[in-house]
Every structure is written in C-alpha cells, then in structure tokens.
Amino acid sequence: MDLTVTLSPALMQHESGYAWAVVPEQIGLDALVKGGLSPRMEVYEDGSRLGPANAIFEEIGSAGAGRYALTRGKFIFTASDNSDPRTNGRQYELRASQPEDDAPLPLPRIMHVGITGGCNLTCRICRTEEQGYANTLSDATIDHLIQAIIPTLQELRLDAA
C-alpha cells in the first residue's frame, strides 16, 4: 500500500524549536504502521525532497533544515529554511509506502548500550592472560568497531546501569 498526502497547514502543530508535528491518524499514515514497523517515507517541499529522513528527535527541533521522522507517535518535520510551514507559502507532501515483508530493515542510526559495573571475567576485551587488566578500549578501537559493524550509526549512547 502506498500513500501520498498533502500536509494541510491546519493539521500542523508546533512541536519544539523548528519542528512541526502531524498526528498520523489525521493523514492516514497509521494504516501503514503495522507490527511496530515504520513505513518508508519521503517528504517534499514544493516538489523538492527534504531530509535527512528518520532524523534524531532532538535534532529535528534544534537543527531543522528539512529533517523529519515518524517518532513519538507523531510525524515530525521541518521546513528546509526552518520557517513556519503553516505560513511560508510552500506545499508539503508526504509519500509513504509499506516495506515489503522480505525487505531488510534499515540499519540503526542510534544505538543505546547499557554499561554495567560487573565484570564478566571471561571476556577478551579488557583482560587477557598475558596483559592483565586494561580498563578501557581506545577511541580508535571503538570507532573501528562501530564503522565496521554498523556504518550507518550516527550516535552511540552509553548508559551506566
């Protein structure tokens, strides 16, 4: 199922900073959200594609510049020049499609890793028999692991447990 809808200024609500929100049910987008999967979306401003898509929530409001995402139960977007999309005279169009059942899911752009204070004693990261304990991984090692495993990662959040 594909959906193309013009975003009416009457449905836009200010979210925060440069961000504006539209409730998915008001534009029929909820019909594409099944089993927790998000539809593939593209947003156009007067025929020009905006982006980046699936932006980080905090960056949509603070940086704007065409960022958008379906997040926190709303479709949140910004104008290309961070103006008010209700009054800037431009037309906004959302084009969405349901991913195919066998289509691979996109790689994550944000990863949360829970750090604990407990030691596994069998891991080979911080201790080897020859070297003893090393308390941290080097920044270069962490960067290499992130780039090699998930090249799309833009943000790594380390949470202390």
PDB file of N, CA, C and O in Angstrom, residues 58-137:
ATOM      1  N   GLU A  58      15.694  14.968  18.781  1.00  0.00           N
ATOM      2  CA  GLU A  58      16.228  16.219  19.303  1.00  0.00           C
ATOM      3  C   GLU A  58      16.784  17.103  18.187  1.00  0.00           C
ATOM      4  O   GLU A  58      16.702  18.327  18.256  1.00  0.00           O
ATOM      5  N   GLU A  59      17.367  16.484  17.143  1.00  0.00           N
ATOM      6  CA  GLU A  59      17.947  17.259  16.049  1.00  0.00           C
ATOM      7  C   GLU A  59      16.884  17.859  15.140  1.00  0.00           C
ATOM      8  O   GLU A  59      17.132  18.878  14.495  1.00  0.00           O
ATOM      9  N   ILE A  60      15.733  17.249  15.067  1.00  0.00           N
ATOM     10  CA  ILE A  60      14.673  17.802  14.217  1.00  0.00           C
ATOM     11  C   ILE A  60      14.324  19.202  14.700  1.00  0.00           C
ATOM     12  O   ILE A  60      14.306  20.152  13.922  1.00  0.00           O
ATOM     13  N   GLY A  61      14.077  19.345  15.988  1.00  0.00           N
ATOM     14  CA  GLY A  61      13.712  20.645  16.542  1.00  0.00           C
ATOM     15  C   GLY A  61      14.859  21.625  16.633  1.00  0.00           C
ATOM     16  O   GLY A  61      14.684  22.812  16.407  1.00  0.00           O
ATOM     17  N   SER A  62      16.055  21.136  16.949  1.00  0.00           N
ATOM     18  CA  SER A  62      17.170  22.059  17.167  1.00  0.00           C
ATOM     19  C   SER A  62      17.894  22.455  15.890  1.00  0.00           C
ATOM     20  O   SER A  62      18.322  23.592  15.750  1.00  0.00           O
ATOM     21  N   ALA A  63      18.037  21.542  14.934  1.00  0.00           N
ATOM     22  CA  ALA A  63      18.777  21.838  13.706  1.00  0.00           C
ATOM     23  C   ALA A  63      17.847  22.112  12.525  1.00  0.00           C
ATOM     24  O   ALA A  63      18.178  22.881  11.633  1.00  0.00           O
ATOM     25  N   GLY A  64      16.707  21.431  12.485  1.00  0.00           N
ATOM     26  CA  GLY A  64      15.748  21.646  11.409  1.00  0.00           C
ATOM     27  C   GLY A  64      16.303  21.299  10.044  1.00  0.00           C
ATOM     28  O   GLY A  64      16.773  20.203   9.818  1.00  0.00           O
ATOM     29  N   ALA A  65      16.225  22.255   9.115  1.00  0.00           N
ATOM     30  CA  ALA A  65      16.786  22.123   7.766  1.00  0.00           C
ATOM     31  C   ALA A  65      16.238  20.925   6.997  1.00  0.00           C
ATOM     32  O   ALA A  65      16.979  20.233   6.315  1.00  0.00           O
ATOM     33  N   GLY A  66      14.939  20.665   7.136  1.00  0.00           N
ATOM     34  CA  GLY A  66      14.309  19.603   6.358  1.00  0.00           C
ATOM     35  C   GLY A  66      14.299  18.239   7.004  1.00  0.00           C
ATOM     36  O   GLY A  66      13.810  17.274   6.416  1.00  0.00           O
ATOM     37  N   ARG A  67      14.812  18.112   8.221  1.00  0.00           N
ATOM     38  CA  ARG A  67      14.816  16.818   8.901  1.00  0.00           C
ATOM     39  C   ARG A  67      13.387  16.388   9.204  1.00  0.00           C
ATOM     40  O   ARG A  67      12.523  17.221   9.452  1.00  0.00           O
ATOM     41  N   TYR A  68      13.178  15.072   9.236  1.00  0.00           N
ATOM     42  CA  TYR A  68      11.857  14.554   9.585  1.00  0.00           C
ATOM     43  C   TYR A  68      11.954  13.126  10.068  1.00  0.00           C
ATOM     44  O   TYR A  68      12.949  12.435   9.837  1.00  0.00           O
ATOM     45  N   ALA A  69      10.902  12.685  10.760  1.00  0.00           N
ATOM     46  CA  ALA A  69      10.837  11.305  11.253  1.00  0.00           C
ATOM     47  C   ALA A  69       9.421  11.016  11.738  1.00  0.00           C
ATOM     48  O   ALA A  69       8.678  11.924  12.106  1.00  0.00           O
ATOM     49  N   LEU A  70       9.098   9.754  11.746  1.00  0.00           N
ATOM     50  CA  LEU A  70       7.893   9.267  12.403  1.00  0.00           C
ATOM     51  C   LEU A  70       8.372   8.790  13.763  1.00  0.00           C
ATOM     52  O   LEU A  70       9.050   7.772  13.872  1.00  0.00           O
ATOM     53  N   THR A  71       8.093   9.577  14.806  1.00  0.00           N
ATOM     54  CA  THR A  71       8.645   9.288  16.122  1.00  0.00           C
ATOM     55  C   THR A  71       7.705   9.779  17.207  1.00  0.00           C
ATOM     56  O   THR A  71       6.952  10.734  16.998  1.00  0.00           O
ATOM     57  N   ARG A  72       7.744   9.113  18.339  1.00  0.00           N
ATOM     58  CA  ARG A  72       6.936   9.502  19.496  1.00  0.00           C
ATOM     59  C   ARG A  72       5.452   9.608  19.162  1.00  0.00           C
ATOM     60  O   ARG A  72       4.752  10.472  19.664  1.00  0.00           O
ATOM     61  N   GLY A  73       5.004   8.740  18.256  1.00  0.00           N
ATOM     62  CA  GLY A  73       3.595   8.702  17.895  1.00  0.00           C
ATOM     63  C   GLY A  73       3.134   9.818  16.981  1.00  0.00           C
ATOM     64  O   GLY A  73       1.941  10.010  16.788  1.00  0.00           O
ATOM     65  N   LYS A  74       4.078  10.576  16.415  1.00  0.00           N
ATOM     66  CA  LYS A  74       3.739  11.695  15.537  1.00  0.00           C
ATOM     67  C   LYS A  74       4.672  11.697  14.327  1.00  0.00           C
ATOM     68  O   LYS A  74       5.779  11.155  14.381  1.00  0.00           O
ATOM     69  N   PHE A  75       4.225  12.340  13.254  1.00  0.00           N
ATOM     70  CA  PHE A  75       5.114  12.621  12.137  1.00  0.00           C
ATOM     71  C   PHE A  75       5.636  14.026  12.379  1.00  0.00           C
ATOM     72  O   PHE A  75       4.867  14.991  12.457  1.00  0.00           O
ATOM     73  N   ILE A  76       6.952  14.169  12.552  1.00  0.00           N
ATOM     74  CA  ILE A  76       7.566  15.439  12.904  1.00  0.00           C
ATOM     75  C   ILE A  76       8.498  15.847  11.767  1.00  0.00           C
ATOM     76  O   ILE A  76       9.292  15.044  11.295  1.00  0.00           O
ATOM     77  N   PHE A  77       8.403  17.116  11.340  1.00  0.00           N
ATOM     78  CA  PHE A  77       9.210  17.579  10.214  1.00  0.00           C
ATOM     79  C   PHE A  77       9.562  19.057  10.378  1.00  0.00           C
ATOM     80  O   PHE A  77       9.037  19.747  11.248  1.00  0.00           O
ATOM     81  N   THR A  78      10.462  19.522   9.506  1.00  0.00           N
ATOM     82  CA  THR A  78      10.856  20.929   9.490  1.00  0.00           C
ATOM     83  C   THR A  78      10.906  21.417   8.048  1.00  0.00           C
ATOM     84  O   THR A  78      11.124  20.639   7.118  1.00  0.00           O
ATOM     85  N   ALA A  79      10.740  22.704   7.874  1.00  0.00           N
ATOM     86  CA  ALA A  79      10.906  23.325   6.561  1.00  0.00           C
ATOM     87  C   ALA A  79      12.402  23.372   6.236  1.00  0.00           C
ATOM     88  O   ALA A  79      13.247  23.353   7.132  1.00  0.00           O
ATOM     89  N   SER A  80      12.706  23.463   4.957  1.00  0.00           N
ATOM     90  CA  SER A  80      14.118  23.486   4.541  1.00  0.00           C
ATOM     91  C   SER A  80      14.870  24.682   5.117  1.00  0.00           C
ATOM     92  O   SER A  80      16.058  24.593   5.402  1.00  0.00           O
ATOM     93  N   ASP A  81      14.185  25.807   5.309  1.00  0.00           N
ATOM     94  CA  ASP A  81      14.825  27.008   5.844  1.00  0.00           C
ATOM     95  C   ASP A  81      14.393  27.307   7.282  1.00  0.00           C
ATOM     96  O   ASP A  81      14.590  28.419   7.780  1.00  0.00           O
ATOM     97  N   ASN A  82      13.779  26.325   7.935  1.00  0.00           N
ATOM     98  CA  ASN A  82      13.328  26.426   9.323  1.00  0.00           C
ATOM     99  C   ASN A  82      12.202  27.442   9.530  1.00  0.00           C
ATOM    100  O   ASN A  82      11.945  27.854  10.659  1.00  0.00           O
ATOM    101  N   SER A  83      11.531  27.822   8.455  1.00  0.00           N
ATOM    102  CA  SER A  83      10.403  28.740   8.589  1.00  0.00           C
ATOM    103  C   SER A  83       9.167  27.970   9.049  1.00  0.00           C
ATOM    104  O   SER A  83       9.162  26.742   9.113  1.00  0.00           O
ATOM    105  N   ASP A  84       8.127  28.706   9.352  1.00  0.00           N
ATOM    106  CA  ASP A  84       6.863  28.118   9.787  1.00  0.00           C
ATOM    107  C   ASP A  84       6.155  27.543   8.555  1.00  0.00           C
ATOM    108  O   ASP A  84       5.764  28.301   7.660  1.00  0.00           O
ATOM    109  N   PRO A  85       5.997  26.214   8.466  1.00  0.00           N
ATOM    110  CA  PRO A  85       5.388  25.617   7.269  1.00  0.00           C
ATOM    111  C   PRO A  85       3.907  25.958   7.109  1.00  0.00           C
ATOM    112  O   PRO A  85       3.352  25.777   6.025  1.00  0.00           O
ATOM    113  N   ARG A  86       3.298  26.491   8.141  1.00  0.00           N
ATOM    114  CA  ARG A  86       1.886  26.880   8.034  1.00  0.00           C
ATOM    115  C   ARG A  86       1.715  28.191   7.277  1.00  0.00           C
ATOM    116  O   ARG A  86       0.660  28.439   6.701  1.00  0.00           O
ATOM    117  N   THR A  87       2.769  29.028   7.295  1.00  0.00           N
ATOM    118  CA  THR A  87       2.630  30.370   6.730  1.00  0.00           C
ATOM    119  C   THR A  87       3.677  30.718   5.675  1.00  0.00           C
ATOM    120  O   THR A  87       3.659  31.830   5.148  1.00  0.00           O
ATOM    121  N   ASN A  88       4.589  29.817   5.333  1.00  0.00           N
ATOM    122  CA  ASN A  88       5.659  30.165   4.391  1.00  0.00           C
ATOM    123  C   ASN A  88       5.242  30.059   2.922  1.00  0.00           C
ATOM    124  O   ASN A  88       6.035  30.327   2.023  1.00  0.00           O
ATOM    125  N   GLY A  89       4.008  29.631   2.655  1.00  0.00           N
ATOM    126  CA  GLY A  89       3.504  29.586   1.289  1.00  0.00           C
ATOM    127  C   GLY A  89       3.927  28.374   0.486  1.00  0.00           C
ATOM    128  O   GLY A  89       3.623  28.276  -0.703  1.00  0.00           O
ATOM    129  N   ARG A  90       4.624  27.441   1.120  1.00  0.00           N
ATOM    130  CA  ARG A  90       5.073  26.243   0.406  1.00  0.00           C
ATOM    131  C   ARG A  90       4.117  25.081   0.643  1.00  0.00           C
ATOM    132  O   ARG A  90       3.415  25.034   1.646  1.00  0.00           O
ATOM    133  N   GLN A  91       4.146  24.134  -0.300  1.00  0.00           N
ATOM    134  CA  GLN A  91       3.310  22.938  -0.174  1.00  0.00           C
ATOM    135  C   GLN A  91       4.186  21.769   0.267  1.00  0.00           C
ATOM    136  O   GLN A  91       5.271  21.548  -0.276  1.00  0.00           O
ATOM    137  N   TYR A  92       3.704  21.020   1.255  1.00  0.00           N
ATOM    138  CA  TYR A  92       4.425  19.866   1.780  1.00  0.00           C
ATOM    139  C   TYR A  92       3.646  18.603   1.453  1.00  0.00           C
ATOM    140  O   TYR A  92       2.440  18.527   1.668  1.00  0.00           O
ATOM    141  N   GLU A  93       4.380  17.631   0.941  1.00  0.00           N
ATOM    142  CA  GLU A  93       3.762  16.372   0.542  1.00  0.00           C
ATOM    143  C   GLU A  93       4.529  15.215   1.159  1.00  0.00           C
ATOM    144  O   GLU A  93       5.758  15.195   1.135  1.00  0.00           O
ATOM    145  N   LEU A  94       3.798  14.291   1.716  1.00  0.00           N
ATOM    146  CA  LEU A  94       4.376  13.089   2.315  1.00  0.00           C
ATOM    147  C   LEU A  94       4.059  11.909   1.407  1.00  0.00           C
ATOM    148  O   LEU A  94       2.905  11.705   1.036  1.00  0.00           O
ATOM    149  N   ARG A  95       5.092  11.158   1.048  1.00  0.00           N
ATOM    150  CA  ARG A  95       4.913   9.944   0.259  1.00  0.00           C
ATOM    151  C   ARG A  95       5.440   8.790   1.103  1.00  0.00           C
ATOM    152  O   ARG A  95       6.591   8.789   1.518  1.00  0.00           O
ATOM    153  N   ALA A  96       4.561   7.844   1.373  1.00  0.00           N
ATOM    154  CA  ALA A  96       4.929   6.724   2.242  1.00  0.00           C
ATOM    155  C   ALA A  96       4.523   5.413   1.591  1.00  0.00           C
ATOM    156  O   ALA A  96       3.546   5.346   0.844  1.00  0.00           O
ATOM    157  N   SER A  97       5.285   4.368   1.890  1.00  0.00           N
ATOM    158  CA  SER A  97       4.942   3.030   1.404  1.00  0.00           C
ATOM    159  C   SER A  97       5.309   2.017   2.471  1.00  0.00           C
ATOM    160  O   SER A  97       6.259   2.209   3.233  1.00  0.00           O
ATOM    161  N   GLN A  98       4.539   0.953   2.522  1.00  0.00           N
ATOM    162  CA  GLN A  98       4.805  -0.117   3.483  1.00  0.00           C
ATOM    163  C   GLN A  98       5.962  -0.950   2.964  1.00  0.00           C
ATOM    164  O   GLN A  98       5.974  -1.332   1.799  1.00  0.00           O
ATOM    165  N   PRO A  99       6.960  -1.243   3.791  1.00  0.00           N
ATOM    166  CA  PRO A  99       8.063  -2.101   3.343  1.00  0.00           C
ATOM    167  C   PRO A  99       7.538  -3.485   2.973  1.00  0.00           C
ATOM    168  O   PRO A  99       6.571  -3.967   3.563  1.00  0.00           O
ATOM    169  N   GLU A 100       8.181  -4.094   2.004  1.00  0.00           N
ATOM    170  CA  GLU A 100       7.839  -5.476   1.652  1.00  0.00           C
ATOM    171  C   GLU A 100       8.164  -6.367   2.844  1.00  0.00           C
ATOM    172  O   GLU A 100       9.075  -6.086   3.620  1.00  0.00           O
ATOM    173  N   ASP A 101       7.422  -7.470   2.992  1.00  0.00           N
ATOM    174  CA  ASP A 101       7.644  -8.371   4.127  1.00  0.00           C
ATOM    175  C   ASP A 101       9.064  -8.900   4.178  1.00  0.00           C
ATOM    176  O   ASP A 101       9.624  -9.108   5.250  1.00  0.00           O
ATOM    177  N   ASP A 102       9.678  -9.117   3.007  1.00  0.00           N
ATOM    178  CA  ASP A 102      11.021  -9.682   2.991  1.00  0.00           C
ATOM    179  C   ASP A 102      12.101  -8.617   2.825  1.00  0.00           C
ATOM    180  O   ASP A 102      13.273  -8.937   2.695  1.00  0.00           O
ATOM    181  N   ALA A 103      11.712  -7.338   2.829  1.00  0.00           N
ATOM    182  CA  ALA A 103      12.696  -6.267   2.683  1.00  0.00           C
ATOM    183  C   ALA A 103      13.526  -6.166   3.958  1.00  0.00           C
ATOM    184  O   ALA A 103      12.995  -6.255   5.060  1.00  0.00           O
ATOM    185  N   PRO A 104      14.838  -5.994   3.818  1.00  0.00           N
ATOM    186  CA  PRO A 104      15.660  -5.857   5.021  1.00  0.00           C
ATOM    187  C   PRO A 104      15.346  -4.560   5.748  1.00  0.00           C
ATOM    188  O   PRO A 104      15.035  -3.548   5.127  1.00  0.00           O
ATOM    189  N   LEU A 105      15.388  -4.620   7.058  1.00  0.00           N
ATOM    190  CA  LEU A 105      15.171  -3.423   7.861  1.00  0.00           C
ATOM    191  C   LEU A 105      16.393  -2.519   7.737  1.00  0.00           C
ATOM    192  O   LEU A 105      17.523  -3.003   7.611  1.00  0.00           O
ATOM    193  N   PRO A 106      16.205  -1.218   7.774  1.00  0.00           N
ATOM    194  CA  PRO A 106      17.355  -0.320   7.695  1.00  0.00           C
ATOM    195  C   PRO A 106      18.238  -0.480   8.924  1.00  0.00           C
ATOM    196  O   PRO A 106      17.751  -0.803  10.008  1.00  0.00           O
ATOM    197  N   LEU A 107      19.531  -0.254   8.734  1.00  0.00           N
ATOM    198  CA  LEU A 107      20.464  -0.324   9.859  1.00  0.00           C
ATOM    199  C   LEU A 107      20.210   0.846  10.801  1.00  0.00           C
ATOM    200  O   LEU A 107      19.795   1.926  10.366  1.00  0.00           O
ATOM    201  N   PRO A 108      20.455   0.659  12.093  1.00  0.00           N
ATOM    202  CA  PRO A 108      20.171   1.728  13.062  1.00  0.00           C
ATOM    203  C   PRO A 108      21.123   2.899  12.913  1.00  0.00           C
ATOM    204  O   PRO A 108      22.268   2.741  12.494  1.00  0.00           O
ATOM    205  N   ARG A 109      20.615   4.096  13.282  1.00  0.00           N
ATOM    206  CA  ARG A 109      21.442   5.297  13.303  1.00  0.00           C
ATOM    207  C   ARG A 109      21.799   5.686  14.731  1.00  0.00           C
ATOM    208  O   ARG A 109      22.700   6.448  14.962  1.00  0.00           O
ATOM    209  N   ILE A 110      21.048   5.149  15.707  1.00  0.00           N
ATOM    210  CA  ILE A 110      21.308   5.411  17.116  1.00  0.00           C
ATOM    211  C   ILE A 110      21.361   4.068  17.833  1.00  0.00           C
ATOM    212  O   ILE A 110      20.532   3.208  17.582  1.00  0.00           O
ATOM    213  N   MET A 111      22.330   3.909  18.706  1.00  0.00           N
ATOM    214  CA  MET A 111      22.422   2.681  19.485  1.00  0.00           C
ATOM    215  C   MET A 111      22.610   3.046  20.948  1.00  0.00           C
ATOM    216  O   MET A 111      23.432   3.901  21.280  1.00  0.00           O
ATOM    217  N   HIS A 112      21.821   2.415  21.810  1.00  0.00           N
ATOM    218  CA  HIS A 112      21.969   2.566  23.252  1.00  0.00           C
ATOM    219  C   HIS A 112      22.654   1.307  23.768  1.00  0.00           C
ATOM    220  O   HIS A 112      22.223   0.199  23.470  1.00  0.00           O
ATOM    221  N   VAL A 113      23.715   1.491  24.532  1.00  0.00           N
ATOM    222  CA  VAL A 113      24.431   0.366  25.119  1.00  0.00           C
ATOM    223  C   VAL A 113      24.439   0.565  26.626  1.00  0.00           C
ATOM    224  O   VAL A 113      24.864   1.608  27.116  1.00  0.00           O
ATOM    225  N   GLY A 114      23.943  -0.435  27.339  1.00  0.00           N
ATOM    226  CA  GLY A 114      23.941  -0.380  28.790  1.00  0.00           C
ATOM    227  C   GLY A 114      25.262  -0.882  29.348  1.00  0.00           C
ATOM    228  O   GLY A 114      25.670  -2.003  29.070  1.00  0.00           O
ATOM    229  N   ILE A 115      25.931  -0.045  30.098  1.00  0.00           N
ATOM    230  CA  ILE A 115      27.217  -0.388  30.699  1.00  0.00           C
ATOM    231  C   ILE A 115      26.952  -0.784  32.148  1.00  0.00           C
ATOM    232  O   ILE A 115      26.274  -0.066  32.871  1.00  0.00           O
ATOM    233  N   THR A 116      27.484  -1.894  32.561  1.00  0.00           N
ATOM    234  CA  THR A 116      27.313  -2.318  33.947  1.00  0.00           C
ATOM    235  C   THR A 116      28.635  -2.209  34.696  1.00  0.00           C
ATOM    236  O   THR A 116      29.694  -2.110  34.092  1.00  0.00           O
ATOM    237  N   GLY A 117      28.543  -2.262  35.996  1.00  0.00           N
ATOM    238  CA  GLY A 117      29.746  -2.219  36.818  1.00  0.00           C
ATOM    239  C   GLY A 117      30.313  -3.604  37.075  1.00  0.00           C
ATOM    240  O   GLY A 117      31.375  -3.751  37.652  1.00  0.00           O
ATOM    241  N   GLY A 118      29.609  -4.644  36.637  1.00  0.00           N
ATOM    242  CA  GLY A 118      30.073  -6.008  36.860  1.00  0.00           C
ATOM    243  C   GLY A 118      31.040  -6.464  35.787  1.00  0.00           C
ATOM    244  O   GLY A 118      30.975  -6.031  34.647  1.00  0.00           O
ATOM    245  N   CYS A 119      31.925  -7.343  36.156  1.00  0.00           N
ATOM    246  CA  CYS A 119      32.902  -7.869  35.207  1.00  0.00           C
ATOM    247  C   CYS A 119      32.531  -9.291  34.820  1.00  0.00           C
ATOM    248  O   CYS A 119      32.133 -10.096  35.662  1.00  0.00           O
ATOM    249  N   ASN A 120      32.671  -9.603  33.554  1.00  0.00           N
ATOM    250  CA  ASN A 120      32.339 -10.911  33.024  1.00  0.00           C
ATOM    251  C   ASN A 120      33.479 -11.922  33.229  1.00  0.00           C
ATOM    252  O   ASN A 120      33.285 -13.096  33.143  1.00  0.00           O
ATOM    253  N   LEU A 121      34.674 -11.471  33.480  1.00  0.00           N
ATOM    254  CA  LEU A 121      35.880 -12.267  33.692  1.00  0.00           C
ATOM    255  C   LEU A 121      36.250 -13.193  32.530  1.00  0.00           C
ATOM    256  O   LEU A 121      37.383 -13.603  32.426  1.00  0.00           O
ATOM    257  N   THR A 122      35.306 -13.517  31.665  1.00  0.00           N
ATOM    258  CA  THR A 122      35.643 -14.373  30.528  1.00  0.00           C
ATOM    259  C   THR A 122      35.774 -13.590  29.234  1.00  0.00           C
ATOM    260  O   THR A 122      36.121 -14.164  28.212  1.00  0.00           O
ATOM    261  N   CYS A 123      35.482 -12.300  29.279  1.00  0.00           N
ATOM    262  CA  CYS A 123      35.581 -11.535  28.034  1.00  0.00           C
ATOM    263  C   CYS A 123      37.041 -11.299  27.682  1.00  0.00           C
ATOM    264  O   CYS A 123      37.917 -11.306  28.538  1.00  0.00           O
ATOM    265  N   ARG A 124      37.283 -11.091  26.410  1.00  0.00           N
ATOM    266  CA  ARG A 124      38.654 -10.883  25.945  1.00  0.00           C
ATOM    267  C   ARG A 124      38.916  -9.414  25.638  1.00  0.00           C
ATOM    268  O   ARG A 124      39.952  -9.075  25.087  1.00  0.00           O
ATOM    269  N   ILE A 125      37.984  -8.520  25.986  1.00  0.00           N
ATOM    270  CA  ILE A 125      38.156  -7.107  25.661  1.00  0.00           C
ATOM    271  C   ILE A 125      39.105  -6.430  26.644  1.00  0.00           C
ATOM    272  O   ILE A 125      40.087  -5.820  26.262  1.00  0.00           O
ATOM    273  N   CYS A 126      38.840  -6.550  27.926  1.00  0.00           N
ATOM    274  CA  CYS A 126      39.633  -5.788  28.885  1.00  0.00           C
ATOM    275  C   CYS A 126      40.700  -6.634  29.578  1.00  0.00           C
ATOM    276  O   CYS A 126      41.519  -6.113  30.293  1.00  0.00           O
ATOM    277  N   ARG A 127      40.715  -7.942  29.348  1.00  0.00           N
ATOM    278  CA  ARG A 127      41.689  -8.757  30.059  1.00  0.00           C
ATOM    279  C   ARG A 127      42.135  -9.927  29.203  1.00  0.00           C
ATOM    280  O   ARG A 127      41.326 -10.639  28.631  1.00  0.00           O
ATOM    281  N   THR A 128      43.406 -10.076  29.113  1.00  0.00           N
ATOM    282  CA  THR A 128      43.961 -11.299  28.534  1.00  0.00           C
ATOM    283  C   THR A 128      44.950 -11.847  29.545  1.00  0.00           C
ATOM    284  O   THR A 128      45.447 -11.125  30.410  1.00  0.00           O
ATOM    285  N   GLU A 129      45.227 -13.102  29.466  1.00  0.00           N
ATOM    286  CA  GLU A 129      46.146 -13.718  30.424  1.00  0.00           C
ATOM    287  C   GLU A 129      47.518 -13.065  30.384  1.00  0.00           C
ATOM    288  O   GLU A 129      48.167 -12.898  31.403  1.00  0.00           O
ATOM    289  N   GLU A 130      47.955 -12.663  29.204  1.00  0.00           N
ATOM    290  CA  GLU A 130      49.299 -12.079  29.078  1.00  0.00           C
ATOM    291  C   GLU A 130      49.345 -10.621  29.529  1.00  0.00           C
ATOM    292  O   GLU A 130      50.350 -10.159  30.043  1.00  0.00           O
ATOM    293  N   GLN A 131      48.249  -9.876  29.312  1.00  0.00           N
ATOM    294  CA  GLN A 131      48.289  -8.436  29.527  1.00  0.00           C
ATOM    295  C   GLN A 131      47.711  -7.985  30.858  1.00  0.00           C
ATOM    296  O   GLN A 131      47.941  -6.862  31.270  1.00  0.00           O
ATOM    297  N   GLY A 132      46.956  -8.794  31.527  1.00  0.00           N
ATOM    298  CA  GLY A 132      46.276  -8.347  32.727  1.00  0.00           C
ATOM    299  C   GLY A 132      45.104  -7.456  32.347  1.00  0.00           C
ATOM    300  O   GLY A 132      44.580  -7.525  31.248  1.00  0.00           O
ATOM    301  N   TYR A 133      44.678  -6.584  33.255  1.00  0.00           N
ATOM    302  CA  TYR A 133      43.519  -5.735  33.004  1.00  0.00           C
ATOM    303  C   TYR A 133      43.895  -4.452  32.272  1.00  0.00           C
ATOM    304  O   TYR A 133      44.902  -3.835  32.551  1.00  0.00           O
ATOM    305  N   ALA A 134      43.042  -4.061  31.354  1.00  0.00           N
ATOM    306  CA  ALA A 134      43.112  -2.749  30.711  1.00  0.00           C
ATOM    307  C   ALA A 134      41.709  -2.177  30.883  1.00  0.00           C
ATOM    308  O   ALA A 134      40.744  -2.778  30.451  1.00  0.00           O
ATOM    309  N   ASN A 135      41.591  -1.054  31.529  1.00  0.00           N
ATOM    310  CA  ASN A 135      40.283  -0.557  31.932  1.00  0.00           C
ATOM    311  C   ASN A 135      39.391  -0.065  30.799  1.00  0.00           C
ATOM    312  O   ASN A 135      38.190  -0.036  30.932  1.00  0.00           O
ATOM    313  N   THR A 136      39.974   0.367  29.705  1.00  0.00           N
ATOM    314  CA  THR A 136      39.148   0.929  28.646  1.00  0.00           C
ATOM    315  C   THR A 136      39.625   0.476  27.271  1.00  0.00           C
ATOM    316  O   THR A 136      40.772   0.081  27.094  1.00  0.00           O
ATOM    317  N   LEU A 137      38.724   0.555  26.323  1.00  0.00           N
ATOM    318  CA  LEU A 137      39.088   0.390  24.921  1.00  0.00           C
ATOM    319  C   LEU A 137      39.529   1.756  24.405  1.00  0.00           C
ATOM    320  O   LEU A 137      38.985   2.782  24.820  1.00  0.00           O
TER     321      LEU A 137
END
